Tab-separated table of C-alpha atoms in Angstrom:
chain	number	residue	atom	x	y	z
R	10	MET	CA	15.635	7.270	8.285
R	11	PRO	CA	14.261	10.568	9.589
R	12	ALA	CA	11.637	10.524	12.294
R	13	PRO	CA	8.252	11.705	11.020
R	14	HIS	CA	7.545	15.438	11.271
R	15	GLY	CA	6.885	16.161	14.933
R	16	GLY	CA	8.537	12.901	16.006
R	17	LYS	CA	5.633	10.465	15.668
R	18	LEU	CA	3.806	8.967	12.707
R	19	ILE	CA	0.148	9.749	13.194
R	20	TYR	CA	-2.309	6.863	12.815
R	21	ARG	CA	-5.932	7.805	13.327
R	22	VAL	CA	-7.886	4.833	12.056
R	23	ASN	CA	-10.696	3.187	13.996
R	24	ARG	CA	-12.600	0.756	11.802
R	25	ASN	CA	-14.796	-0.422	14.675
R	26	LYS	CA	-16.046	2.965	15.790
R	27	ASP	CA	-19.767	3.150	16.470
R	28	ILE	CA	-21.160	5.676	14.004
R	29	ASP	CA	-24.803	4.600	13.978
R	30	ASP	CA	-26.365	7.592	15.720
R	31	MET	CA	-24.126	10.327	14.424
R	32	ASP	CA	-25.318	13.259	12.337
R	33	SER	CA	-23.558	13.210	9.014
R	34	ILE	CA	-22.429	15.590	6.331
R	35	GLU	CA	-21.330	14.978	2.741
R	36	ILE	CA	-17.856	16.203	1.901
R	37	SER	CA	-15.817	16.575	-1.287
R	38	LYS	CA	-13.324	14.040	-2.578
R	39	GLU	CA	-10.522	16.531	-1.903
R	40	LEU	CA	-11.459	16.785	1.767
R	41	ALA	CA	-11.747	12.994	1.935
R	42	HIS	CA	-8.172	12.772	0.639
R	43	ASP	CA	-7.012	15.243	3.288
R	44	ILE	CA	-8.687	13.092	5.944
R	45	GLU	CA	-6.994	9.903	4.756
R	46	ASN	CA	-3.690	11.761	4.632
R	47	ILE	CA	-4.161	12.878	8.221
R	48	ALA	CA	-5.294	9.418	9.340
R	49	PHE	CA	-2.332	7.591	7.808
R	50	GLY	CA	0.291	10.095	8.897
R	51	VAL	CA	1.048	11.658	5.517
R	52	PHE	CA	0.295	14.998	7.189
R	53	SER	CA	1.951	14.153	10.545
R	54	PRO	CA	1.860	15.783	13.073
R	55	LEU	CA	-1.701	16.875	12.210
R	56	GLU	CA	-4.385	14.809	13.911
R	57	GLY	CA	-7.262	16.712	12.394
R	58	PHE	CA	-8.255	20.012	10.853
R	59	LEU	CA	-6.507	23.113	12.139
R	60	CYS	CA	-7.997	25.008	15.061
R	61	ARG	CA	-7.812	28.795	15.052
R	62	GLU	CA	-4.485	29.271	16.776
R	63	ASP	CA	-2.669	26.802	14.542
R	64	PHE	CA	-4.420	28.253	11.485
R	65	GLU	CA	-3.256	31.770	12.332
R	66	HIS	CA	0.263	30.609	13.111
R	67	VAL	CA	0.426	28.842	9.751
R	68	LEU	CA	-0.781	31.947	7.949
R	69	HIS	CA	1.513	34.411	9.695
R	70	HIS	CA	4.559	32.362	10.696
R	71	MET	CA	4.460	29.298	8.415
R	72	ARG	CA	4.587	27.194	11.572
R	73	LEU	CA	2.174	25.463	13.907
R	74	GLN	CA	1.781	27.025	17.315
R	75	ASN	CA	4.344	24.536	18.700
R	76	ASP	CA	6.917	26.068	16.279
R	77	LEU	CA	6.987	23.103	13.875
R	78	PRO	CA	7.243	24.188	10.237
R	79	TRP	CA	3.873	23.935	8.454
R	80	THR	CA	2.954	26.146	5.529
R	81	ILE	CA	-0.385	25.078	4.041
R	82	PRO	CA	-3.593	25.337	6.112
R	83	ILE	CA	-5.434	22.019	6.235
R	84	VAL	CA	-8.908	23.243	7.039
R	85	PHE	CA	-12.564	22.265	7.063
R	86	ASP	CA	-14.969	24.959	5.895
R	87	LEU	CA	-18.628	25.140	6.832
R	88	GLU	CA	-21.494	27.612	7.089
R	89	GLY	CA	-21.343	27.451	10.850
R	90	ASN	CA	-24.934	26.641	11.707
R	91	GLU	CA	-24.805	22.946	10.756
R	92	PHE	CA	-23.025	21.863	13.945
R	93	LYS	CA	-21.715	23.315	17.153
R	94	GLU	CA	-18.465	23.060	19.058
R	95	GLY	CA	-18.315	19.788	20.996
R	96	ASP	CA	-20.285	17.805	18.402
R	97	GLU	CA	-18.843	14.681	16.881
R	98	VAL	CA	-20.092	14.208	13.331
R	99	LEU	CA	-19.780	11.675	10.578
R	100	LEU	CA	-18.122	12.794	7.353
R	101	LYS	CA	-19.145	10.913	4.213
R	102	ALA	CA	-17.613	11.174	0.770
R	103	GLU	CA	-18.876	9.964	-2.580
R	104	ASN	CA	-15.980	7.519	-2.805
R	105	GLY	CA	-17.302	5.698	0.279
R	106	MET	CA	-14.903	7.191	2.795
R	107	LEU	CA	-16.274	7.516	6.303
R	108	ALA	CA	-14.636	9.434	9.115
R	109	THR	CA	-15.620	11.071	12.351
R	110	PHE	CA	-14.801	14.676	13.148
R	111	ALA	CA	-14.784	15.905	16.754
R	112	ILE	CA	-15.471	19.612	16.344
R	113	GLU	CA	-13.370	21.428	18.876
R	114	GLU	CA	-13.715	24.939	17.529
R	115	ILE	CA	-15.680	26.870	14.907
R	116	TYR	CA	-14.143	30.190	13.912
R	117	ASP	CA	-14.216	33.071	11.475
R	118	TYR	CA	-11.425	33.741	9.046
R	119	ASN	CA	-10.524	36.343	6.485
R	120	LYS	CA	-10.442	34.845	2.995
R	121	LYS	CA	-8.473	37.716	1.523
R	122	GLU	CA	-5.808	37.417	4.198
R	123	TYR	CA	-5.733	33.630	3.715
R	124	ALA	CA	-5.147	34.055	-0.024
R	125	GLU	CA	-2.616	36.854	0.356
R	126	LYS	CA	-0.528	34.939	2.890
R	127	VAL	CA	-0.614	31.482	1.287
R	128	PHE	CA	-0.667	32.362	-2.417
R	129	LYS	CA	0.923	35.826	-2.257
R	130	THR	CA	-1.927	37.181	-4.345
R	131	THR	CA	-5.641	37.814	-4.155
R	132	ASP	CA	-6.049	37.507	-7.914
R	133	ILE	CA	-9.095	35.338	-8.507
R	134	GLN	CA	-7.462	33.933	-11.652
R	135	HIS	CA	-5.094	32.026	-9.382
R	136	PRO	CA	-6.694	28.553	-8.891
R	137	GLY	CA	-5.784	28.449	-5.199
R	138	VAL	CA	-7.233	31.894	-4.540
R	139	LYS	CA	-10.393	30.969	-6.429
R	140	LYS	CA	-10.818	27.913	-4.240
R	141	VAL	CA	-10.390	29.917	-1.030
R	142	MET	CA	-12.849	32.590	-2.202
R	143	ASP	CA	-15.403	29.851	-2.964
R	144	MET	CA	-15.052	28.307	0.499
R	145	LYS	CA	-17.770	28.607	3.113
R	146	ASN	CA	-17.506	31.412	5.652
R	147	LYS	CA	-16.332	29.583	8.748
R	148	LEU	CA	-13.701	27.000	9.591
R	149	ALA	CA	-13.948	24.119	12.027
R	150	GLY	CA	-10.988	22.530	13.777
R	151	GLY	CA	-10.659	19.260	15.624
R	152	LYS	CA	-9.446	15.680	15.447
R	153	ILE	CA	-10.616	13.121	12.911
R	154	GLU	CA	-10.768	9.344	12.900
R	155	LEU	CA	-10.964	7.345	9.714
R	156	VAL	CA	-13.583	4.611	9.875
R	157	LYS	CA	-13.558	3.439	6.274
R	158	GLU	CA	-11.230	4.222	3.378
R	159	GLY	CA	-12.642	5.500	0.105
R	160	ARG	CA	-12.496	3.474	-3.088
R	161	GLU	CA	-10.154	5.041	-5.610
R	162	ASN	CA	-8.256	4.294	-8.782
R	163	PHE	CA	-4.582	3.392	-8.886
R	164	GLU	CA	-4.745	1.271	-5.718
R	165	LYS	CA	-1.566	-0.596	-6.619
R	166	TYR	CA	0.406	2.650	-6.503
R	167	TYR	CA	-1.037	3.810	-3.188
R	168	LEU	CA	1.397	3.414	-0.308
R	169	LYS	CA	1.086	4.855	3.152
R	170	PRO	CA	4.039	6.222	5.137
R	171	TYR	CA	4.187	3.186	7.434
R	172	GLU	CA	4.487	1.044	4.293
R	173	THR	CA	7.136	3.128	2.528
R	174	ARG	CA	9.189	3.227	5.726
R	175	ILE	CA	9.223	-0.562	5.852
R	176	LEU	CA	9.811	-0.766	2.099
R	177	PHE	CA	12.863	1.507	2.253
R	178	LYS	CA	14.220	-0.444	5.206
R	179	GLU	CA	13.753	-3.758	3.387
R	180	LYS	CA	15.530	-2.385	0.352
R	181	GLY	CA	18.421	-1.322	2.573
R	182	TRP	CA	18.001	2.343	1.629
R	183	ARG	CA	19.239	4.801	4.239
R	184	GLU	CA	19.181	7.923	2.120
R	185	ILE	CA	16.179	8.434	-0.104
R	186	VAL	CA	15.488	11.340	-2.413
R	187	ALA	CA	11.884	12.239	-3.194
R	188	PHE	CA	10.684	13.653	-6.476
R	189	GLN	CA	7.340	15.405	-6.595
R	190	THR	CA	5.642	15.623	-9.957
R	191	ARG	CA	2.414	16.403	-11.781
R	192	ASN	CA	3.857	15.879	-15.263
R	193	VAL	CA	4.865	13.124	-17.608
R	194	PRO	CA	8.647	12.853	-17.529
R	195	HIS	CA	10.809	14.494	-20.149
R	196	LEU	CA	14.581	14.074	-20.336
R	197	GLY	CA	15.137	17.087	-18.079
R	198	HIS	CA	13.180	15.408	-15.272
R	199	GLU	CA	15.054	12.159	-15.773
R	200	TYR	CA	18.431	13.845	-15.496
R	201	VAL	CA	17.437	15.765	-12.388
R	202	GLN	CA	16.283	12.516	-10.783
R	203	LYS	CA	19.348	10.540	-11.822
R	204	THR	CA	21.784	13.250	-10.784
R	205	ALA	CA	20.223	13.243	-7.307
R	206	LEU	CA	20.033	9.451	-7.243
R	207	THR	CA	23.782	9.217	-7.857
R	208	PHE	CA	24.377	10.481	-4.326
R	209	VAL	CA	21.739	8.533	-2.399
R	210	ASP	CA	20.461	4.948	-2.147
R	211	GLY	CA	17.115	5.244	-3.870
R	212	ILE	CA	14.558	7.557	-5.423
R	213	PHE	CA	10.912	7.852	-4.423
R	214	ILE	CA	8.962	9.174	-7.413
R	215	ASN	CA	5.730	10.466	-5.960
R	216	PRO	CA	3.268	11.976	-8.454
R	217	ILE	CA	0.334	13.961	-7.132
R	218	ILE	CA	-2.938	12.336	-8.052
R	219	GLY	CA	-6.057	14.399	-7.622
R	220	LYS	CA	-7.690	17.603	-8.677
R	221	LYS	CA	-5.531	19.573	-11.076
R	222	LYS	CA	-6.074	22.471	-13.391
R	223	LYS	CA	-7.205	22.279	-16.988
R	224	GLY	CA	-4.330	21.449	-19.300
R	225	ASP	CA	-2.345	19.375	-16.753
R	226	PHE	CA	-1.683	15.758	-17.695
R	227	LYS	CA	-4.282	13.184	-16.648
R	228	ASP	CA	-3.255	11.012	-13.703
R	229	GLU	CA	-3.385	7.798	-15.686
R	230	VAL	CA	-1.070	9.193	-18.366
R	231	ILE	CA	1.488	10.311	-15.767
R	232	LEU	CA	1.561	6.891	-14.093
R	233	LYS	CA	1.810	4.905	-17.312
R	234	ALA	CA	4.535	7.230	-18.596
R	235	TYR	CA	6.549	6.761	-15.398
R	236	ASP	CA	6.052	3.009	-15.478
R	237	ALA	CA	7.534	2.991	-18.978
R	238	LEU	CA	10.442	5.224	-17.993
R	239	ILE	CA	11.321	3.157	-14.929
R	240	GLN	CA	10.969	-0.134	-16.785
R	241	HIS	CA	13.354	0.898	-19.552
R	242	TYR	CA	15.773	3.343	-17.932
R	243	TYR	CA	16.004	2.773	-14.152
R	244	LEU	CA	17.410	0.035	-11.979
R	245	LYS	CA	14.447	-1.698	-10.374
R	246	ASP	CA	16.165	-1.735	-7.005
R	247	ARG	CA	16.767	1.998	-7.016
R	248	ALA	CA	13.383	3.504	-7.828
R	249	VAL	CA	9.949	3.339	-6.224
R	250	LEU	CA	6.877	4.849	-7.871
R	251	ALA	CA	3.897	5.564	-5.623
R	252	ILE	CA	1.176	8.184	-5.634
R	253	LEU	CA	0.212	10.975	-3.283
R	254	ARG	CA	-3.530	11.601	-3.235
R	255	THR	CA	-3.968	15.279	-2.660
R	256	GLU	CA	-4.906	18.260	-4.718
R	257	MET	CA	-2.394	20.717	-6.113
R	258	ARG	CA	-2.719	24.042	-4.301
R	259	TYR	CA	-0.406	25.960	-6.657
R	260	ALA	CA	1.015	27.826	-3.662
R	261	GLY	CA	4.564	27.849	-5.079
R	262	PRO	CA	7.138	28.373	-2.290
R	263	ARG	CA	4.812	27.489	0.587
R	264	GLU	CA	3.705	24.343	-1.191
R	265	ALA	CA	7.319	23.321	-1.779
R	266	ILE	CA	7.855	23.265	1.996
R	267	PHE	CA	4.596	21.350	2.460
R	268	HIS	CA	5.614	18.817	-0.205
R	269	ALA	CA	8.975	18.336	1.516
R	270	ILE	CA	7.344	17.711	4.912
R	271	VAL	CA	5.003	15.132	3.395
R	272	ARG	CA	7.946	13.267	1.838
R	273	LYS	CA	9.794	13.356	5.169
R	274	ASN	CA	6.787	11.544	6.606
R	275	PHE	CA	7.137	8.883	3.912
R	276	GLY	CA	10.710	8.360	5.174
R	277	CYS	CA	12.690	10.380	2.642
R	278	THR	CA	15.880	12.186	3.612
R	279	HIS	CA	16.161	14.495	0.578
R	280	PHE	CA	13.705	16.390	-1.567
R	281	ILE	CA	14.248	17.721	-5.087
R	282	VAL	CA	13.138	21.278	-5.707
R	283	GLY	CA	13.319	22.429	-9.291
R	284	ARG	CA	12.336	25.552	-11.135
R	285	ASP	CA	8.963	27.094	-10.237
R	286	HIS	CA	7.949	24.245	-7.928
R	287	ALA	CA	4.141	24.092	-7.513
R	288	GLY	CA	3.841	27.366	-9.366
R	289	VAL	CA	1.187	28.555	-11.756
R	290	GLY	CA	1.243	31.483	-14.196
R	291	ASN	CA	3.743	34.163	-13.197
R	292	TYR	CA	2.769	34.494	-9.562
R	293	TYR	CA	6.126	33.317	-8.203
R	294	GLY	CA	9.737	33.903	-9.163
R	295	PRO	CA	11.371	30.931	-10.930
R	296	TYR	CA	13.509	30.012	-7.897
R	297	GLU	CA	11.378	31.421	-5.070
R	298	ALA	CA	10.402	27.887	-4.045
R	299	GLN	CA	14.097	27.150	-3.464
R	300	GLU	CA	14.848	30.366	-1.597
R	301	ILE	CA	12.123	29.806	0.999
R	302	PHE	CA	13.977	26.751	2.367
R	303	ARG	CA	16.518	29.152	3.932
R	304	GLU	CA	13.847	30.078	6.457
R	305	PHE	CA	13.543	26.493	7.684
R	306	PRO	CA	16.748	25.158	9.216
R	307	ASP	CA	14.640	22.730	11.228
R	308	LEU	CA	12.692	21.037	8.437
R	309	GLY	CA	14.309	17.625	8.941
R	310	ILE	CA	14.604	16.852	5.235
R	311	THR	CA	17.369	18.176	3.004
R	312	PRO	CA	16.308	20.051	-0.118
R	313	ILE	CA	18.312	19.528	-3.282
R	314	PHE	CA	18.068	22.463	-5.641
R	315	PHE	CA	18.299	22.178	-9.388
R	316	LYS	CA	18.314	24.698	-12.150
R	317	SER	CA	16.821	23.561	-15.422
R	318	PHE	CA	18.454	20.871	-17.512
R	319	PHE	CA	18.492	21.204	-21.308
R	320	TYR	CA	19.828	19.370	-24.335
R	321	CYS	CA	22.999	20.806	-25.871
R	322	LYS	CA	23.598	19.884	-29.480
R	323	LYS	CA	27.319	20.612	-29.121
R	324	CYS	CA	27.737	18.582	-25.927
R	325	GLY	CA	25.544	15.914	-27.488
R	326	GLY	CA	23.589	15.310	-24.306
R	327	VAL	CA	21.522	16.638	-21.439
R	328	VAL	CA	23.373	19.268	-19.409
R	329	ASN	CA	22.715	22.302	-17.255
R	330	GLU	CA	24.109	25.814	-17.118
R	331	LYS	CA	26.787	24.811	-14.601
R	332	ILE	CA	28.395	22.262	-16.872
R	333	CYS	CA	27.750	23.418	-20.445
R	334	PRO	CA	30.052	26.087	-21.907
R	335	HIS	CA	28.113	26.536	-25.155
R	336	ASP	CA	25.852	29.346	-26.348
R	337	LYS	CA	22.091	29.238	-26.088
R	338	GLU	CA	21.715	28.710	-29.844
R	339	HIS	CA	22.897	25.119	-29.295
R	340	HIS	CA	20.372	24.404	-26.571
R	341	ILE	CA	16.966	22.752	-26.679
R	342	TYR	CA	14.940	23.653	-23.599
R	343	TYR	CA	12.441	21.340	-21.939
R	344	SER	CA	9.542	23.680	-21.720
R	345	GLY	CA	6.445	21.926	-20.410
R	346	THR	CA	4.296	24.349	-22.366
R	347	ALA	CA	6.160	23.630	-25.617
R	348	ILE	CA	5.898	19.869	-25.081
R	349	ARG	CA	2.171	20.181	-24.362
R	350	LYS	CA	1.663	22.220	-27.517
R	351	MET	CA	3.563	19.649	-29.561
R	352	ILE	CA	1.406	16.828	-28.200
R	353	GLN	CA	-1.789	18.815	-28.769
R	354	ASN	CA	-0.756	19.278	-32.400
R	355	GLY	CA	-0.200	15.542	-32.758
R	356	GLU	CA	3.594	15.900	-33.052
R	357	ILE	CA	5.704	13.258	-31.312
R	358	PRO	CA	8.257	14.953	-29.030
R	359	PRO	CA	11.776	14.231	-30.339
R	360	GLU	CA	14.108	11.873	-28.470
R	361	THR	CA	16.214	14.836	-27.414
R	362	MET	CA	13.189	15.856	-25.318
R	363	MET	CA	11.359	12.712	-24.323
R	364	ARG	CA	12.121	9.000	-24.254
R	365	LYS	CA	10.500	7.147	-27.150
R	366	GLU	CA	8.678	4.780	-24.776
R	367	VAL	CA	7.237	7.700	-22.793
R	368	ALA	CA	6.205	9.602	-25.911
R	369	GLU	CA	4.444	6.484	-27.239
R	370	ILE	CA	2.353	6.253	-24.062
R	371	VAL	CA	1.374	9.904	-24.183
R	372	MET	CA	0.554	9.833	-27.893
R	373	SER	CA	-1.602	6.732	-27.436
R	374	TYR	CA	-4.227	8.896	-25.701
R	375	GLU	CA	-6.679	10.863	-27.774
R	376	ASN	CA	-6.553	13.576	-25.115
R	377	PRO	CA	-3.917	13.131	-22.384
R	378	PHE	CA	-4.852	16.398	-20.669
R	379	VAL	CA	-7.299	17.349	-17.938
R	380	GLU	CA	-10.328	19.080	-19.495
X	28	MET	CA	-2.784	47.701	18.650
X	29	ALA	CA	-4.653	44.576	19.658
X	30	GLU	CA	-2.861	42.693	16.912
X	31	GLU	CA	0.494	43.951	18.161
X	32	LYS	CA	-0.292	42.715	21.666
X	33	GLU	CA	-1.249	39.321	20.328
X	34	GLU	CA	1.950	39.173	18.280
X	35	LYS	CA	4.056	40.060	21.333
X	36	GLY	CA	2.426	37.320	23.317
X	37	LYS	CA	4.065	34.713	21.113
X	38	TYR	CA	7.607	35.686	22.110
X	39	THR	CA	9.692	35.645	25.226
X	40	THR	CA	12.936	37.338	26.250
X	41	VAL	CA	16.206	35.472	26.645
X	42	SER	CA	19.312	37.201	27.962
X	43	ILE	CA	22.626	36.757	26.213
X	44	PRO	CA	25.958	38.459	27.035
X	45	THR	CA	26.289	41.921	25.474
X	46	PRO	CA	29.596	41.117	23.677
X	47	LEU	CA	27.900	38.112	22.055
X	48	ALA	CA	24.996	40.292	20.968
X	49	GLU	CA	27.494	42.750	19.470
X	50	LYS	CA	29.209	39.928	17.566
X	51	ILE	CA	25.875	38.744	16.210
X	52	LYS	CA	24.958	42.302	15.222
X	53	LYS	CA	28.127	42.518	13.115
X	54	ARG	CA	27.666	39.029	11.749
X	55	ILE	CA	24.178	39.676	10.399
X	56	GLU	CA	25.030	42.932	8.616
X	57	GLY	CA	24.093	42.604	4.957
X	58	THR	CA	22.397	39.226	5.456
X	59	GLY	CA	18.699	38.461	5.325
X	60	PHE	CA	18.472	38.578	9.138
X	61	ASN	CA	16.884	41.793	10.291
X	62	SER	CA	17.526	41.432	14.013
X	63	ILE	CA	19.618	39.626	16.597
X	64	SER	CA	16.443	37.814	17.670
X	65	SER	CA	15.743	36.430	14.196
X	66	TYR	CA	19.331	35.154	13.948
X	67	VAL	CA	19.278	33.540	17.384
X	68	THR	CA	15.903	31.950	16.591
X	69	TYR	CA	17.301	30.524	13.359
X	70	VAL	CA	20.397	29.097	15.019
X	71	LEU	CA	18.444	27.561	17.878
X	72	ARG	CA	15.947	25.940	15.533
X	73	GLU	CA	18.807	24.506	13.498
X	74	LEU	CA	20.566	23.220	16.594
X	75	LEU	CA	17.480	21.611	18.098
X	76	ALA	CA	16.549	19.979	14.790
X	77	SER	CA	20.043	18.493	14.473
X	78	MET	CA	19.611	16.888	17.876
X	79	GLU	CA	16.335	15.212	16.947
X	80	GLU	CA	16.545	11.473	17.133
X	81	GLU	CA	16.258	9.257	14.127
X	82	GLU	CA	13.198	7.065	14.007
X	83	LYS	CA	13.317	4.320	16.563
X	84	GLU	CA	13.156	0.779	15.244
X	85	GLU	CA	10.349	-1.605	16.199
X	86	VAL	CA	7.490	0.760	15.520
X	87	PHE	CA	5.327	-2.188	14.468
X	88	SER	CA	4.841	-5.605	15.931
X	89	LYS	CA	6.532	-8.409	13.987
X	90	GLU	CA	3.113	-9.629	12.889
X	91	ASP	CA	2.013	-6.219	11.562
X	92	GLU	CA	5.323	-5.742	9.797
X	93	GLU	CA	4.991	-9.106	8.107
X	94	LYS	CA	1.487	-8.190	6.870
X	95	ILE	CA	2.820	-4.949	5.420
X	96	LYS	CA	5.651	-6.799	3.688
X	97	GLU	CA	3.140	-9.253	2.240
X	98	ARG	CA	1.145	-6.399	0.730
X	99	LEU	CA	4.330	-4.829	-0.644
X	100	ARG	CA	5.251	-8.164	-2.245
X	101	ALA	CA	1.761	-8.573	-3.700
X	102	LEU	CA	1.995	-5.114	-5.246
X	103	GLY	CA	5.408	-5.875	-6.718
X	104	TYR	CA	7.388	-3.453	-4.560
X	105	LEU	CA	9.337	-6.247	-2.874
X	106	ASP	CA	10.613	-9.531	-4.332
């Protein structure tokens, strides 16, 4: 099993910390998720929010200042006059999460540069850019300590890296492939997963649960759909389904690297990267998220690249362009947009696209999409 | 200018034999590497990463590990 990113699994939890006299600030659920991810080592080696030098290194070099690959800034924004450097403050979220934040540094940043570097665009239509432009004008860096976890849905699917590492060991898995998703599974996803699984010991299916854009599938629908797929079409001893609580950034190639690092921390050895990973609109090339891995020979997790799978009527099964000799007229493509449209129109996706059991789950919801 | 200075500050010089540098120069022609430095950086990062140790066993005490296994059993992840 690979060592966590940076060599050590971070654990920054102190349930007995005295917080009685601390000044406090309310934070968003998304920030609370980042804090729990830092505290439980999902974002190892981070021990808190990025200070200026790390932030600038991440923007310009896609690495922390110690040269470790890191592509997405994990930052805390503030107006700047609430606290000062050296303060230790209590962070409170609506879900009940409590954490302390030792503010080491408060610094200015350039939102346009942030957007341009991370999202490769400053177009405000891009959801990631919009979020950055709406952020407060300063950033604060420093270490956090989790005092109390927030209450959230889907608790039974929530595993921390120290738990998955023990789970994989107990299952006798040495090589584990991770699959990141924010969709209900169609046959193309299943074949990608099973093709990868053929060469390793187990698959870790790890849907992102959290803030998504309008039109994405609701979290509950994704989980129920995967439960149905695994129950009917996977060997129980070869697949683990657990969630990752973080928001989608839609940063395409940079986010693919970030997603791979996170799965390395969970103990995975391989990471599946498909077409337009973490993309949105037409901001990134279809395989840009695969190409970026060439720049990271020291990632510590092996990417597995796939082109799209499709159904070929002549082959009579799910294939890809490397193994199917037939013309496009025989192919049915698994377009997420087309499947969404079908579901919106009340049409059940055919079995050449989606397993019956999965389609039944999706169709059982009046509206399976984020509004 | 100030930015350039700051950028330079993040690098250091390492000497390698001239014939080796010439070999690298030829090797990187037509590749994505735009300098000998970027190639050497890539190779060194790859080499150092390959030497990283696997996770050491016994990260948790037996007692902690047993508690984690209990939770995994309760959630249905382990039999």
